[in-house]
Amino acid sequence: MIVASVPDFREAARRRLPRFLFEYIDGGSYAEATLRRNVDDLSRLALRQRVLRDVSKLDLSTELFGQKLSLPVALAPIGLAGLNARRGECQAVRAAEKAGVPFTLSTVGACPIGEVAGAASKPFWFQLYMIRDRAFMRDLLAQAMEANCSALVFTVDMPVPGSRYRDYHTGLAGSGGLQGALWRVAQAMVRPGWAWDVGLWGRPHTLGNVAPVLNGNTGIEDFFAWMRNNFDPSINWRDLDFIRAEWKGPLIIKGILDPEDAKEAAELGADGIVVSNHGGRQLDGVLSSTRALPPIAEAVGDRLTVLADGGIRSGLDVVRMLALGAKGVLLGRAWAWALAAGGEAGITKLLQLIEAEMRVAMALTGTTKIAEIDKTILAGD
Ligand code: HOC
């Protein structure tokens, strides 16, 4: 199929992936109201067209946490996304570095830190959850330091997991044992291209960083059971001391949706935050990132770097998020779909598309540099 947009990548991923994987990435929690709001609120923001402003030279580069980026974009951490293609996170990190943007490896990615570090030639970002087993957290942080990761993204909005109905329907959640496994095998068998590509008949995925604590259990249900039982619900602001003691690089707190929490993060010395509702996968009914972002940027934008994710389906949406006060955005589902659709080349194409779309949005709003993008490019202000 012809892929000319982010929704096209989604459709290509839908055709290629076994259902349990596609729905896992695509879905949100409960009635998916927040998932829809993320997309709708952002796309509804009207841009203000300006003309005759010499837009022949556009500079989309920026700097985040001391790193020069060719675009104000990073690939978000996504659990299991690496299963979308063979050694998926290794392909993703290569595409990201070729495009000059950071890749973020999830704690629960399919490839472990060391393997991704081996595939990369530049530093990438590492994402961590609060895990009950502090020794395991220390070990992951030590591996991230060893791999020269250039930022830590600490996800704080998952003290308990939200329920995703689609995962029950596909057998990914709640149906362990033989029945669940057989159902997933059946879904994979109708996608032989995917099964061949990820190497189901060759070296299997190791289930990433978590493999060493799965005690030899290799099934996806073991992986999910571990996640369900090991994310720490006692997580609180004092835990940042623990993180700070173990991690010396830039610290980005992901999952902030309220200005008071943003102020707390700034108070405690975070270098950045990600305004995020976890892609509509946690508390359904909370604000979209689009609505949460402006008051947060207003409250702390001069004290730390505000990033945002949620609902970005084009380069135009990236520009909209910047106009609302973000200094950069995290692309989530879009890269997972592009990985499924075309591996490393798919993500390269996605990032070229996002850049091209950003160029048009900047040119037609009369902005030539990232720093010029602010709320004045939105109609109605
Ligand atoms: C049952 C635990 O961030 C996601 C990931 C991690 C999910 C853990 C689910 O899917 O949003």
Short mmCIF file of C-alpha atoms and ligand atoms in Angstrom, two decimals, residues 24 79 108 129 158 161 164 224 227-228 231 278 281, ligand 1:
data_model
loop_
_atom_site.label_atom_id
_atom_site.label_comp_id
_atom_site.label_asym_id
_atom_site.label_seq_id
_atom_site.Cartn_x
_atom_site.Cartn_y
_atom_site.Cartn_z
CA TYR A 24 -1.83 -3.51 22.31
CA GLY A 79 6.69 -1.39 25.87
CA VAL A 108 9.81 -3.20 28.99
CA TYR A 129 9.43 2.74 35.90
CA MET A 158 1.81 3.96 36.39
CA PRO A 161 -1.99 -0.22 35.49
CA ARG A 164 -7.16 -2.04 28.40
CA PHE A 224 2.90 -9.23 31.63
CA MET A 227 4.85 -6.02 34.94
CA ARG A 228 1.59 -6.30 36.85
CA PHE A 231 5.54 -1.80 39.26
CA HIS A 278 0.40 7.72 28.78
CA ARG A 281 -3.65 4.15 28.36
C1 HOC B 1 0.11 -4.75 33.05
C2 HOC B 1 1.23 -3.79 33.00
O1 HOC B 1 3.93 1.60 29.39
C3 HOC B 1 2.17 0.50 28.30
C4 HOC B 1 3.49 0.37 28.95
C5 HOC B 1 3.64 -0.62 30.04
C6 HOC B 1 2.45 -1.43 30.36
C7 HOC B 1 2.48 -2.22 31.60
C8 HOC B 1 1.22 -2.99 31.75
O2 HOC B 1 1.72 -0.45 27.68
O3 HOC B 1 1.54 1.54 28.38
#
